[in-house]
mmCIF file with all atom_site columns, C-alpha atoms in Angstrom:
data_model
loop_
_atom_site.group_PDB
_atom_site.id
_atom_site.type_symbol
_atom_site.label_atom_id
_atom_site.label_alt_id
_atom_site.label_comp_id
_atom_site.label_asym_id
_atom_site.label_entity_id
_atom_site.label_seq_id
_atom_site.pdbx_PDB_ins_code
_atom_site.Cartn_x
_atom_site.Cartn_y
_atom_site.Cartn_z
_atom_site.occupancy
_atom_site.B_iso_or_equiv
_atom_site.pdbx_formal_charge
_atom_site.auth_seq_id
_atom_site.auth_comp_id
_atom_site.auth_asym_id
_atom_site.auth_atom_id
_atom_site.pdbx_PDB_model_num
ATOM 1   C CA . MET A 1 1   ? 0.000   0.000   0.000  1.00 37.00 ? 1   MET A CA 1
ATOM 2   C CA . VAL A 1 2   ? 1.452   3.313   -1.037 1.00 40.00 ? 2   VAL A CA 1
ATOM 3   C CA . ILE A 1 3   ? -0.301  6.469   0.087  1.00 43.00 ? 3   ILE A CA 1
ATOM 4   C CA . VAL A 1 4   ? 1.684   9.581   -0.639 1.00 44.00 ? 4   VAL A CA 1
ATOM 5   C CA . ASN A 1 5   ? 0.738   13.195  -0.093 1.00 48.00 ? 5   ASN A CA 1
ATOM 6   C CA . GLN A 1 6   ? -2.430  12.141  1.653  1.00 48.00 ? 6   GLN A CA 1
ATOM 7   C CA . MET A 1 7   ? -2.285  15.107  4.002  1.00 56.00 ? 7   MET A CA 1
ATOM 8   C CA . VAL A 1 8   ? -3.758  18.468  3.032  1.00 54.00 ? 8   VAL A CA 1
ATOM 9   C CA . GLN A 1 9   ? -1.477  20.507  0.788  1.00 56.00 ? 9   GLN A CA 1
ATOM 10  C CA . TYR A 1 10  ? -0.999  24.231  1.276  1.00 60.00 ? 10  TYR A CA 1
ATOM 11  C CA . PRO A 1 11  ? 0.622   26.262  -1.479 1.00 68.00 ? 11  PRO A CA 1
ATOM 12  C CA . GLN A 1 12  ? 2.878   28.387  0.748  1.00 86.00 ? 12  GLN A CA 1
ATOM 13  C CA . ILE A 1 13  ? 3.820   25.814  3.355  1.00 92.00 ? 13  ILE A CA 1
ATOM 14  C CA . ASP A 1 14  ? 7.223   24.841  1.869  1.00 93.00 ? 14  ASP A CA 1
ATOM 15  C CA . ARG A 1 15  ? 8.494   28.401  1.873  1.00 94.00 ? 15  ARG A CA 1
ATOM 16  C CA . THR A 1 16  ? 6.859   29.081  5.239  1.00 95.00 ? 16  THR A CA 1
ATOM 17  C CA . PHE A 1 17  ? 8.637   26.242  7.044  1.00 96.00 ? 17  PHE A CA 1
ATOM 18  C CA . ALA A 1 18  ? 11.862  27.197  5.249  1.00 95.00 ? 18  ALA A CA 1
ATOM 19  C CA . ALA A 1 19  ? 11.414  30.841  6.340  1.00 96.00 ? 19  ALA A CA 1
ATOM 20  C CA . LEU A 1 20  ? 10.967  29.721  9.965  1.00 96.00 ? 20  LEU A CA 1
ATOM 21  C CA . GLY A 1 21  ? 14.090  27.533  9.823  1.00 95.00 ? 21  GLY A CA 1
ATOM 22  C CA . ASP A 1 22  ? 16.382  30.481  10.530 1.00 95.00 ? 22  ASP A CA 1
ATOM 23  C CA . PRO A 1 23  ? 16.932  31.881  14.033 1.00 94.00 ? 23  PRO A CA 1
ATOM 24  C CA . THR A 1 24  ? 17.331  35.478  12.786 1.00 95.00 ? 24  THR A CA 1
ATOM 25  C CA . ARG A 1 25  ? 14.026  35.336  10.911 1.00 97.00 ? 25  ARG A CA 1
ATOM 26  C CA . ARG A 1 26  ? 12.201  33.890  13.918 1.00 96.00 ? 26  ARG A CA 1
ATOM 27  C CA . GLY A 1 27  ? 13.902  36.623  16.000 1.00 96.00 ? 27  GLY A CA 1
ATOM 28  C CA . ILE A 1 28  ? 12.578  39.290  13.607 1.00 97.00 ? 28  ILE A CA 1
ATOM 29  C CA . LEU A 1 29  ? 9.021   37.971  14.025 1.00 96.00 ? 29  LEU A CA 1
ATOM 30  C CA . GLU A 1 30  ? 9.425   37.945  17.812 1.00 94.00 ? 30  GLU A CA 1
ATOM 31  C CA . ARG A 1 31  ? 10.779  41.523  17.736 1.00 95.00 ? 31  ARG A CA 1
ATOM 32  C CA . LEU A 1 32  ? 7.908   42.714  15.514 1.00 95.00 ? 32  LEU A CA 1
ATOM 33  C CA . GLY A 1 33  ? 5.494   41.164  17.998 1.00 93.00 ? 33  GLY A CA 1
ATOM 34  C CA . GLN A 1 34  ? 6.568   44.000  20.325 1.00 91.00 ? 34  GLN A CA 1
ATOM 35  C CA . GLY A 1 35  ? 5.755   46.628  17.683 1.00 92.00 ? 35  GLY A CA 1
ATOM 36  C CA . SER A 1 36  ? 6.658   47.787  14.179 1.00 94.00 ? 36  SER A CA 1
ATOM 37  C CA . ALA A 1 37  ? 10.284  48.622  13.398 1.00 96.00 ? 37  ALA A CA 1
ATOM 38  C CA . THR A 1 38  ? 12.335  49.982  10.520 1.00 97.00 ? 38  THR A CA 1
ATOM 39  C CA . ILE A 1 39  ? 14.975  47.875  8.772  1.00 97.00 ? 39  ILE A CA 1
ATOM 40  C CA . THR A 1 40  ? 17.650  49.894  10.610 1.00 96.00 ? 40  THR A CA 1
ATOM 41  C CA . GLU A 1 41  ? 16.013  49.300  13.994 1.00 96.00 ? 41  GLU A CA 1
ATOM 42  C CA . LEU A 1 42  ? 15.764  45.589  13.221 1.00 97.00 ? 42  LEU A CA 1
ATOM 43  C CA . ALA A 1 43  ? 19.334  45.227  11.977 1.00 96.00 ? 43  ALA A CA 1
ATOM 44  C CA . GLU A 1 44  ? 21.018  46.853  14.974 1.00 94.00 ? 44  GLU A CA 1
ATOM 45  C CA . PRO A 1 45  ? 20.225  44.358  17.802 1.00 93.00 ? 45  PRO A CA 1
ATOM 46  C CA . PHE A 1 46  ? 20.931  41.398  15.522 1.00 92.00 ? 46  PHE A CA 1
ATOM 47  C CA . GLY A 1 47  ? 24.312  42.863  14.577 1.00 93.00 ? 47  GLY A CA 1
ATOM 48  C CA . ILE A 1 48  ? 23.805  42.261  10.868 1.00 94.00 ? 48  ILE A CA 1
ATOM 49  C CA . SER A 1 49  ? 24.093  44.578  7.858  1.00 97.00 ? 49  SER A CA 1
ATOM 50  C CA . LEU A 1 50  ? 21.131  46.472  6.411  1.00 96.00 ? 50  LEU A CA 1
ATOM 51  C CA . THR A 1 51  ? 21.498  44.425  3.221  1.00 97.00 ? 51  THR A CA 1
ATOM 52  C CA . GLY A 1 52  ? 21.399  41.189  5.212  1.00 97.00 ? 52  GLY A CA 1
ATOM 53  C CA . MET A 1 53  ? 18.341  42.349  7.161  1.00 97.00 ? 53  MET A CA 1
ATOM 54  C CA . LYS A 1 54  ? 16.559  43.425  3.961  1.00 97.00 ? 54  LYS A CA 1
ATOM 55  C CA . LYS A 1 55  ? 17.045  39.904  2.578  1.00 97.00 ? 55  LYS A CA 1
ATOM 56  C CA . HIS A 1 56  ? 15.587  38.272  5.688  1.00 98.00 ? 56  HIS A CA 1
ATOM 57  C CA . VAL A 1 57  ? 12.625  40.689  5.675  1.00 97.00 ? 57  VAL A CA 1
ATOM 58  C CA . ARG A 1 58  ? 12.010  39.962  1.984  1.00 97.00 ? 58  ARG A CA 1
ATOM 59  C CA . VAL A 1 59  ? 11.805  36.212  2.733  1.00 96.00 ? 59  VAL A CA 1
ATOM 60  C CA . LEU A 1 60  ? 9.255   36.875  5.491  1.00 96.00 ? 60  LEU A CA 1
ATOM 61  C CA . GLU A 1 61  ? 7.338   39.295  3.241  1.00 95.00 ? 61  GLU A CA 1
ATOM 62  C CA . ASP A 1 62  ? 7.158   36.661  0.475  1.00 94.00 ? 62  ASP A CA 1
ATOM 63  C CA . VAL A 1 63  ? 5.271   34.313  2.800  1.00 94.00 ? 63  VAL A CA 1
ATOM 64  C CA . GLU A 1 64  ? 3.093   37.161  4.164  1.00 93.00 ? 64  GLU A CA 1
ATOM 65  C CA . LEU A 1 65  ? 4.427   36.905  7.700  1.00 95.00 ? 65  LEU A CA 1
ATOM 66  C CA . VAL A 1 66  ? 5.665   40.512  7.465  1.00 96.00 ? 66  VAL A CA 1
ATOM 67  C CA . THR A 1 67  ? 4.302   43.558  5.666  1.00 95.00 ? 67  THR A CA 1
ATOM 68  C CA . THR A 1 68  ? 6.425   46.617  4.948  1.00 96.00 ? 68  THR A CA 1
ATOM 69  C CA . VAL A 1 69  ? 5.555   50.185  4.047  1.00 95.00 ? 69  VAL A CA 1
ATOM 70  C CA . LYS A 1 70  ? 7.856   53.007  2.962  1.00 94.00 ? 70  LYS A CA 1
ATOM 71  C CA . VAL A 1 71  ? 7.741   55.924  5.416  1.00 92.00 ? 71  VAL A CA 1
ATOM 72  C CA . GLY A 1 72  ? 9.913   58.756  4.101  1.00 93.00 ? 72  GLY A CA 1
ATOM 73  C CA . ARG A 1 73  ? 13.332  57.216  3.541  1.00 92.00 ? 73  ARG A CA 1
ATOM 74  C CA . ALA A 1 74  ? 12.766  54.331  5.927  1.00 93.00 ? 74  ALA A CA 1
ATOM 75  C CA . ARG A 1 75  ? 10.920  51.033  5.457  1.00 94.00 ? 75  ARG A CA 1
ATOM 76  C CA . LEU A 1 76  ? 8.639   50.193  8.362  1.00 96.00 ? 76  LEU A CA 1
ATOM 77  C CA . CYS A 1 77  ? 8.086   46.482  9.019  1.00 96.00 ? 77  CYS A CA 1
ATOM 78  C CA . SER A 1 78  ? 5.082   44.998  10.833 1.00 94.00 ? 78  SER A CA 1
ATOM 79  C CA . LEU A 1 79  ? 3.719   41.524  11.430 1.00 93.00 ? 79  LEU A CA 1
ATOM 80  C CA . GLY A 1 80  ? 1.735   40.442  8.389  1.00 86.00 ? 80  GLY A CA 1
ATOM 81  C CA . PRO A 1 81  ? -1.706  38.871  8.323  1.00 80.00 ? 81  PRO A CA 1
ATOM 82  C CA . ARG A 1 82  ? -0.597  35.198  8.222  1.00 86.00 ? 82  ARG A CA 1
ATOM 83  C CA . ARG A 1 83  ? -1.419  33.273  11.366 1.00 88.00 ? 83  ARG A CA 1
ATOM 84  C CA . LEU A 1 84  ? 0.587   30.150  10.491 1.00 93.00 ? 84  LEU A CA 1
ATOM 85  C CA . ASP A 1 85  ? -2.608  28.110  10.749 1.00 92.00 ? 85  ASP A CA 1
ATOM 86  C CA . ASP A 1 86  ? -1.481  25.950  7.818  1.00 92.00 ? 86  ASP A CA 1
ATOM 87  C CA . ALA A 1 87  ? 1.868   25.070  9.451  1.00 94.00 ? 87  ALA A CA 1
ATOM 88  C CA . ARG A 1 88  ? 0.108   24.344  12.738 1.00 95.00 ? 88  ARG A CA 1
ATOM 89  C CA . GLN A 1 89  ? -2.456  22.174  10.956 1.00 94.00 ? 89  GLN A CA 1
ATOM 90  C CA . TRP A 1 90  ? 0.281   20.152  9.271  1.00 95.00 ? 90  TRP A CA 1
ATOM 91  C CA . ILE A 1 91  ? 2.001   19.521  12.618 1.00 96.00 ? 91  ILE A CA 1
ATOM 92  C CA . ASP A 1 92  ? -1.324  18.596  14.297 1.00 95.00 ? 92  ASP A CA 1
ATOM 93  C CA . THR A 1 93  ? -2.119  16.071  11.565 1.00 94.00 ? 93  THR A CA 1
ATOM 94  C CA . TYR A 1 94  ? 1.421   14.671  11.805 1.00 94.00 ? 94  TYR A CA 1
ATOM 95  C CA . GLN A 1 95  ? 1.088   14.195  15.565 1.00 94.00 ? 95  GLN A CA 1
ATOM 96  C CA . GLN A 1 96  ? -2.265  12.425  15.169 1.00 92.00 ? 96  GLN A CA 1
ATOM 97  C CA . MET A 1 97  ? -0.733  10.138  12.538 1.00 92.00 ? 97  MET A CA 1
ATOM 98  C CA . LEU A 1 98  ? 2.240   9.416   14.821 1.00 91.00 ? 98  LEU A CA 1
ATOM 99  C CA . ASP A 1 99  ? -0.089  8.587   17.747 1.00 89.00 ? 99  ASP A CA 1
ATOM 100 C CA . THR A 1 100 ? -2.151  6.212   15.583 1.00 87.00 ? 100 THR A CA 1
ATOM 101 C CA . ARG A 1 101 ? 1.039   4.516   14.417 1.00 83.00 ? 101 ARG A CA 1
ATOM 102 C CA . LEU A 1 102 ? 2.336   4.117   17.982 1.00 78.00 ? 102 LEU A CA 1
ATOM 103 C CA . ASP A 1 103 ? -1.056  2.770   19.125 1.00 80.00 ? 103 ASP A CA 1
ATOM 104 C CA . ARG A 1 104 ? -0.956  0.181   16.324 1.00 77.00 ? 104 ARG A CA 1
ATOM 105 C CA . LEU A 1 105 ? 2.573   -0.881  17.290 1.00 76.00 ? 105 LEU A CA 1
ATOM 106 C CA . GLY A 1 106 ? 1.446   -1.152  20.926 1.00 79.00 ? 106 GLY A CA 1
ATOM 107 C CA . GLU A 1 107 ? -1.458  -3.404  19.924 1.00 79.00 ? 107 GLU A CA 1
ATOM 108 C CA . LEU A 1 108 ? 0.873   -5.563  17.867 1.00 76.00 ? 108 LEU A CA 1
ATOM 109 C CA . LEU A 1 109 ? 3.213   -5.960  20.855 1.00 79.00 ? 109 LEU A CA 1
ATOM 110 C CA . GLU A 1 110 ? 0.257   -6.850  23.105 1.00 83.00 ? 110 GLU A CA 1
ATOM 111 C CA . ARG A 1 111 ? -0.925  -9.496  20.651 1.00 81.00 ? 111 ARG A CA 1
ATOM 112 C CA . THR A 1 112 ? 2.485   -11.088 20.151 1.00 81.00 ? 112 THR A CA 1
ATOM 113 C CA . LYS A 1 113 ? 2.930   -11.405 23.942 1.00 77.00 ? 113 LYS A CA 1
ATOM 114 C CA . GLY A 1 114 ? 0.585   -14.401 24.017 1.00 66.00 ? 114 GLY A CA 1
ATOM 115 C CA . GLU A 1 115 ? 2.270   -16.152 21.107 1.00 63.00 ? 115 GLU A CA 1
ATOM 116 C CA . PRO A 1 116 ? 5.001   -18.780 21.454 1.00 60.00 ? 116 PRO A CA 1
ATOM 117 C CA . GLN A 1 117 ? 8.516   -17.322 21.128 1.00 53.00 ? 117 GLN A CA 1
ATOM 118 C CA . MET B 1 1   ? 12.225  48.885  23.940 1.00 37.00 ? 1   MET B CA 1
ATOM 119 C CA . VAL B 1 2   ? 14.074  46.032  22.289 1.00 40.00 ? 2   VAL B CA 1
ATOM 120 C CA . ILE B 1 3   ? 13.179  42.506  23.315 1.00 43.00 ? 3   ILE B CA 1
ATOM 121 C CA . VAL B 1 4   ? 14.811  39.933  21.105 1.00 44.00 ? 4   VAL B CA 1
ATOM 122 C CA . ASN B 1 5   ? 14.724  36.163  21.414 1.00 48.00 ? 5   ASN B CA 1
ATOM 123 C CA . GLN B 1 6   ? 12.223  36.387  24.235 1.00 49.00 ? 6   GLN B CA 1
ATOM 124 C CA . MET B 1 7   ? 10.502  33.218  23.107 1.00 56.00 ? 7   MET B CA 1
ATOM 125 C CA . VAL B 1 8   ? 11.725  29.837  24.299 1.00 54.00 ? 8   VAL B CA 1
ATOM 126 C CA . GLN B 1 9   ? 14.704  28.539  22.336 1.00 56.00 ? 9   GLN B CA 1
ATOM 127 C CA . TYR B 1 10  ? 14.954  24.929  21.216 1.00 60.00 ? 10  TYR B CA 1
ATOM 128 C CA . PRO B 1 11  ? 18.283  23.588  20.019 1.00 68.00 ? 11  PRO B CA 1
ATOM 129 C CA . GLN B 1 12  ? 16.961  21.619  17.023 1.00 86.00 ? 12  GLN B CA 1
ATOM 130 C CA . ILE B 1 13  ? 14.175  23.932  15.888 1.00 92.00 ? 13  ILE B CA 1
ATOM 131 C CA . ASP B 1 14  ? 16.124  25.661  13.073 1.00 93.00 ? 14  ASP B CA 1
ATOM 132 C CA . ARG B 1 15  ? 16.987  22.400  11.355 1.00 94.00 ? 15  ARG B CA 1
ATOM 133 C CA . THR B 1 16  ? 13.530  20.986  12.090 1.00 95.00 ? 16  THR B CA 1
ATOM 134 C CA . PHE B 1 17  ? 11.647  23.809  10.354 1.00 96.00 ? 17  PHE B CA 1
ATOM 135 C CA . ALA B 1 18  ? 14.193  23.693  7.512  1.00 95.00 ? 18  ALA B CA 1
ATOM 136 C CA . ALA B 1 19  ? 13.676  19.914  7.215  1.00 96.00 ? 19  ALA B CA 1
ATOM 137 C CA . LEU B 1 20  ? 9.892   20.416  6.980  1.00 96.00 ? 20  LEU B CA 1
ATOM 138 C CA . GLY B 1 21  ? 10.280  23.106  4.305  1.00 95.00 ? 21  GLY B CA 1
ATOM 139 C CA . ASP B 1 22  ? 10.539  20.544  1.530  1.00 95.00 ? 22  ASP B CA 1
ATOM 140 C CA . PRO B 1 23  ? 7.513   18.768  0.021  1.00 94.00 ? 23  PRO B CA 1
ATOM 141 C CA . THR B 1 24  ? 9.406   15.501  -0.576 1.00 95.00 ? 24  THR B CA 1
ATOM 142 C CA . ARG B 1 25  ? 10.541  15.342  3.050  1.00 97.00 ? 25  ARG B CA 1
ATOM 143 C CA . ARG B 1 26  ? 7.023   16.011  4.345  1.00 96.00 ? 26  ARG B CA 1
ATOM 144 C CA . GLY B 1 27  ? 5.821   13.366  1.879  1.00 96.00 ? 27  GLY B CA 1
ATOM 145 C CA . ILE B 1 28  ? 8.322   10.862  3.307  1.00 97.00 ? 28  ILE B CA 1
ATOM 146 C CA . LEU B 1 29  ? 6.983   11.473  6.825  1.00 96.00 ? 29  LEU B CA 1
ATOM 147 C CA . GLU B 1 30  ? 3.409   11.040  5.598  1.00 94.00 ? 30  GLU B CA 1
ATOM 148 C CA . ARG B 1 31  ? 4.367   7.800   3.816  1.00 95.00 ? 31  ARG B CA 1
ATOM 149 C CA . LEU B 1 32  ? 6.151   6.448   6.920  1.00 95.00 ? 32  LEU B CA 1
ATOM 150 C CA . GLY B 1 33  ? 2.997   7.221   8.906  1.00 93.00 ? 33  GLY B CA 1
ATOM 151 C CA . GLN B 1 34  ? 1.457   4.309   6.954  1.00 91.00 ? 34  GLN B CA 1
ATOM 152 C CA . GLY B 1 35  ? 4.297   1.980   7.948  1.00 92.00 ? 35  GLY B CA 1
ATOM 153 C CA . SER B 1 36  ? 8.045   1.478   7.720  1.00 94.00 ? 36  SER B CA 1
ATOM 154 C CA . ALA B 1 37  ? 9.675   1.395   4.283  1.00 96.00 ? 37  ALA B CA 1
ATOM 155 C CA . THR B 1 38  ? 13.092  0.813   2.747  1.00 97.00 ? 38  THR B CA 1
ATOM 156 C CA . ILE B 1 39  ? 14.954  3.559   0.873  1.00 97.00 ? 39  ILE B CA 1
ATOM 157 C CA . THR B 1 40  ? 14.054  1.792   -2.397 1.00 96.00 ? 40  THR B CA 1
ATOM 158 C CA . GLU B 1 41  ? 10.364  1.635   -1.488 1.00 96.00 ? 41  GLU B CA 1
ATOM 159 C CA . LEU B 1 42  ? 10.424  5.308   -0.557 1.00 97.00 ? 42  LEU B CA 1
ATOM 160 C CA . ALA B 1 43  ? 12.278  6.454   -3.684 1.00 96.00 ? 43  ALA B CA 1
ATOM 161 C CA . GLU B 1 44  ? 10.002  4.736   -6.204 1.00 94.00 ? 44  GLU B CA 1
ATOM 162 C CA . PRO B 1 45  ? 6.680   6.649   -5.733 1.00 93.00 ? 45  PRO B CA 1
ATOM 163 C CA . PHE B 1 46  ? 8.514   9.981   -5.482 1.00 92.00 ? 46  PHE B CA 1
ATOM 164 C CA . GLY B 1 47  ? 10.346  9.256   -8.730 1.00 93.00 ? 47  GLY B CA 1
ATOM 165 C CA . ILE B 1 48  ? 13.725  10.271  -7.328 1.00 94.00 ? 48  ILE B CA 1
ATOM 166 C CA . SER B 1 49  ? 17.072  8.462   -7.258 1.00 97.00 ? 49  SER B CA 1
ATOM 167 C CA . LEU B 1 50  ? 18.206  6.300   -4.350 1.00 96.00 ? 50  LEU B CA 1
ATOM 168 C CA . THR B 1 51  ? 21.002  8.800   -3.706 1.00 97.00 ? 51  THR B CA 1
ATOM 169 C CA . GLY B 1 52  ? 18.503  11.665  -3.603 1.00 97.00 ? 52  GLY B CA 1
ATOM 170 C CA . MET B 1 53  ? 16.222  9.738   -1.242 1.00 97.00 ? 53  MET B CA 1
ATOM 171 C CA . LYS B 1 54  ? 19.149  8.833   1.033  1.00 97.00 ? 54  LYS B CA 1
ATOM 172 C CA . LYS B 1 55  ? 19.967  12.543  1.368  1.00 97.00 ? 55  LYS B CA 1
ATOM 173 C CA . HIS B 1 56  ? 16.392  13.453  2.304  1.00 98.00 ? 56  HIS B CA 1
ATOM 174 C CA . VAL B 1 57  ? 16.230  10.585  4.829  1.00 97.00 ? 57  VAL B CA 1
ATOM 175 C CA . ARG B 1 58  ? 19.562  11.713  6.332  1.00 97.00 ? 58  ARG B CA 1
ATOM 176 C CA . VAL B 1 59  ? 18.148  15.234  6.888  1.00 96.00 ? 59  VAL B CA 1
ATOM 177 C CA . LEU B 1 60  ? 15.093  13.768  8.653  1.00 97.00 ? 60  LEU B CA 1
ATOM 178 C CA . GLU B 1 61  ? 17.297  11.380  10.656 1.00 95.00 ? 61  GLU B CA 1
ATOM 179 C CA . ASP B 1 62  ? 19.473  14.299  11.813 1.00 94.00 ? 62  ASP B CA 1
ATOM 180 C CA . VAL B 1 63  ? 16.454  15.943  13.443 1.00 94.00 ? 63  VAL B CA 1
ATOM 181 C CA . GLU B 1 64  ? 15.207  12.628  14.852 1.00 93.00 ? 64  GLU B CA 1
ATOM 182 C CA . LEU B 1 65  ? 12.013  12.588  12.806 1.00 95.00 ? 65  LEU B CA 1
ATOM 183 C CA . VAL B 1 66  ? 13.099  9.335   11.179 1.00 96.00 ? 66  VAL B CA 1
ATOM 184 C CA . THR B 1 67  ? 15.083  6.361   12.461 1.00 95.00 ? 67  THR B CA 1
ATOM 185 C CA . THR B 1 68  ? 16.726  3.854   10.161 1.00 96.00 ? 68  THR B CA 1
ATOM 186 C CA . VAL B 1 69  ? 18.046  0.352   10.705 1.00 95.00 ? 69  VAL B CA 1
ATOM 187 C CA . LYS B 1 70  ? 20.019  -1.861  8.350  1.00 95.00 ? 70  LYS B CA 1
ATOM 188 C CA . VAL B 1 71  ? 18.138  -5.073  7.494  1.00 92.00 ? 71  VAL B CA 1
ATOM 189 C CA . GLY B 1 72  ? 20.309  -7.265  5.308  1.00 93.00 ? 72  GLY B CA 1
ATOM 190 C CA . ARG B 1 73  ? 21.259  -5.124  2.320  1.00 92.00 ? 73  ARG B CA 1
ATOM 191 C CA . ALA B 1 74  ? 18.351  -2.725  2.737  1.00 93.00 ? 74  ALA B CA 1
ATOM 192 C CA . ARG B 1 75  ? 17.885  0.219   5.089  1.00 94.00 ? 75  ARG B CA 1
ATOM 193 C CA . LEU B 1 76  ? 14.485  0.270   6.762  1.00 96.00 ? 76  LEU B CA 1
ATOM 194 C CA . CYS B 1 77  ? 13.098  3.708   7.671  1.00 96.00 ? 77  CYS B CA 1
ATOM 195 C CA . SER B 1 78  ? 10.501  4.382   10.360 1.00 94.00 ? 78  SER B CA 1
ATOM 196 C CA . LEU B 1 79  ? 9.059   7.462   12.013 1.00 93.00 ? 79  LEU B CA 1
ATOM 197 C CA . GLY B 1 80  ? 11.397  8.629   14.763 1.00 87.00 ? 80  GLY B CA 1
ATOM 198 C CA . PRO B 1 81  ? 10.530  9.541   18.313 1.00 80.00 ? 81  PRO B CA 1
ATOM 199 C CA . ARG B 1 82  ? 10.207  13.327  17.777 1.00 86.00 ? 82  ARG B CA 1
ATOM 200 C CA . ARG B 1 83  ? 6.669   14.636  18.140 1.00 88.00 ? 83  ARG B CA 1
ATOM 201 C CA . LEU B 1 84  ? 7.382   18.163  16.810 1.00 93.00 ? 84  LEU B CA 1
ATOM 202 C CA . ASP B 1 85  ? 6.155   19.568  20.135 1.00 93.00 ? 85  ASP B CA 1
ATOM 203 C CA . ASP B 1 86  ? 8.844   22.276  19.984 1.00 92.00 ? 86  ASP B CA 1
ATOM 204 C CA . ALA B 1 87  ? 7.789   23.477  16.520 1.00 94.00 ? 87  ALA B CA 1
ATOM 205 C CA . ARG B 1 88  ? 4.148   23.431  17.582 1.00 95.00 ? 88  ARG B CA 1
ATOM 206 C CA . GLN B 1 89  ? 4.986   25.350  20.762 1.00 94.00 ? 89  GLN B CA 1
ATOM 207 C CA . TRP B 1 90  ? 6.810   28.021  18.770 1.00 95.00 ? 90  TRP B CA 1
ATOM 208 C CA . ILE B 1 91  ? 3.817   28.478  16.451 1.00 96.00 ? 91  ILE B CA 1
ATOM 209 C CA . ASP B 1 92  ? 1.380   28.588  19.414 1.00 95.00 ? 92  ASP B CA 1
ATOM 210 C CA . THR B 1 93  ? 3.430   31.289  21.129 1.00 94.00 ? 93  THR B CA 1
ATOM 211 C CA . TYR B 1 94  ? 3.657   33.215  17.851 1.00 94.00 ? 94  TYR B CA 1
ATOM 212 C CA . GLN B 1 95  ? -0.113  33.123  17.404 1.00 94.00 ? 95  GLN B CA 1
ATOM 213 C CA . GLN B 1 96  ? -0.709  34.325  20.974 1.00 93.00 ? 96  GLN B CA 1
ATOM 214 C CA . MET B 1 97  ? 1.746   37.184  20.389 1.00 92.00 ? 97  MET B CA 1
ATOM 215 C CA . LEU B 1 98  ? 0.003   38.074  17.107 1.00 91.00 ? 98  LEU B CA 1
ATOM 216 C CA . ASP B 1 99  ? -3.418  38.084  18.821 1.00 89.00 ? 99  ASP B CA 1
ATOM 217 C CA . THR B 1 100 ? -2.139  40.362  21.615 1.00 87.00 ? 100 THR B CA 1
ATOM 218 C CA . ARG B 1 101 ? -0.668  42.719  19.017 1.00 83.00 ? 101 ARG B CA 1
ATOM 219 C CA . LEU B 1 102 ? -3.915  42.834  17.010 1.00 78.00 ? 102 LEU B CA 1
ATOM 220 C CA . ASP B 1 103 ? -5.928  43.439  20.212 1.00 80.00 ? 103 ASP B CA 1
ATOM 221 C CA . ARG B 1 104 ? -3.660  46.367  21.062 1.00 77.00 ? 104 ARG B CA 1
ATOM 222 C CA . LEU B 1 105 ? -4.056  47.861  17.565 1.00 76.00 ? 105 LEU B CA 1
ATOM 223 C CA . GLY B 1 106 ? -7.829  47.448  17.864 1.00 79.00 ? 106 GLY B CA 1
ATOM 224 C CA . GLU B 1 107 ? -7.843  49.330  21.194 1.00 79.00 ? 107 GLU B CA 1
ATOM 225 C CA . LEU B 1 108 ? -5.757  52.104  19.657 1.00 76.00 ? 108 LEU B CA 1
ATOM 226 C CA . LEU B 1 109 ? -8.215  52.446  16.761 1.00 80.00 ? 109 LEU B CA 1
ATOM 227 C CA . GLU B 1 110 ? -11.136 52.542  19.221 1.00 83.00 ? 110 GLU B CA 1
ATOM 228 C CA . ARG B 1 111 ? -9.464  55.308  21.247 1.00 82.00 ? 111 ARG B CA 1
ATOM 229 C CA . THR B 1 112 ? -8.537  57.452  18.229 1.00 81.00 ? 112 THR B CA 1
ATOM 230 C CA . LYS B 1 113 ? -12.134 57.285  16.954 1.00 77.00 ? 113 LYS B CA 1
ATOM 231 C CA . GLY B 1 114 ? -13.214 59.947  19.501 1.00 66.00 ? 114 GLY B CA 1
ATOM 232 C CA . GLU B 1 115 ? -10.343 62.281  18.677 1.00 64.00 ? 115 GLU B CA 1
ATOM 233 C CA . PRO B 1 116 ? -10.536 65.158  16.174 1.00 60.00 ? 116 PRO B CA 1
ATOM 234 C CA . GLN B 1 117 ? -9.242  64.262  12.697 1.00 53.00 ? 117 GLN B CA 1
#
């Protein structure tokens, strides 16, 4: 039996998980949770260049976790509208699948207990 | 006010999110949820080479989502012990932070309603 890609597919989920797989990008999201910030304000505490910070922000913008708006000569970054419900849903479904699998293995062990070795 | 990295840190979370950011690797986990499989059995439905599949499995093994055991000349892959609780926890905390932030913006809008334009 081969069942592949049985779980719900979400178009942005690849890039979303990839975007979250970087400590600086998760740090940016955590920082923006305290309030909006310009690229300069974001770059400073992380000790990275403006160019480096712009790249990270672009990745987060691409998956709608961050929105930016130009204010004068600065670019103000805020948390975007995405709630990560798709990523959470994938993990929930995975955990349910894992539990079912472990239950089945447990049953199998129980059943083989009574059998001759 | 600058609060960075306030959220709980997990040692493996970077590589875990990165590992999940690939549709083939999520597909492998979903397939293994149906039962253990050899590298050859995994590679076939995805239409990728054995070498390519070995690399994907190695990435999942590194973050303990998959365990493998050599059985004769084949390598049998099974779901590992990790439940992704850390990734789920990070997303939960993010969503709570986002809700708090949206509540605060809502309050601000309410308050400014009464003020002269």
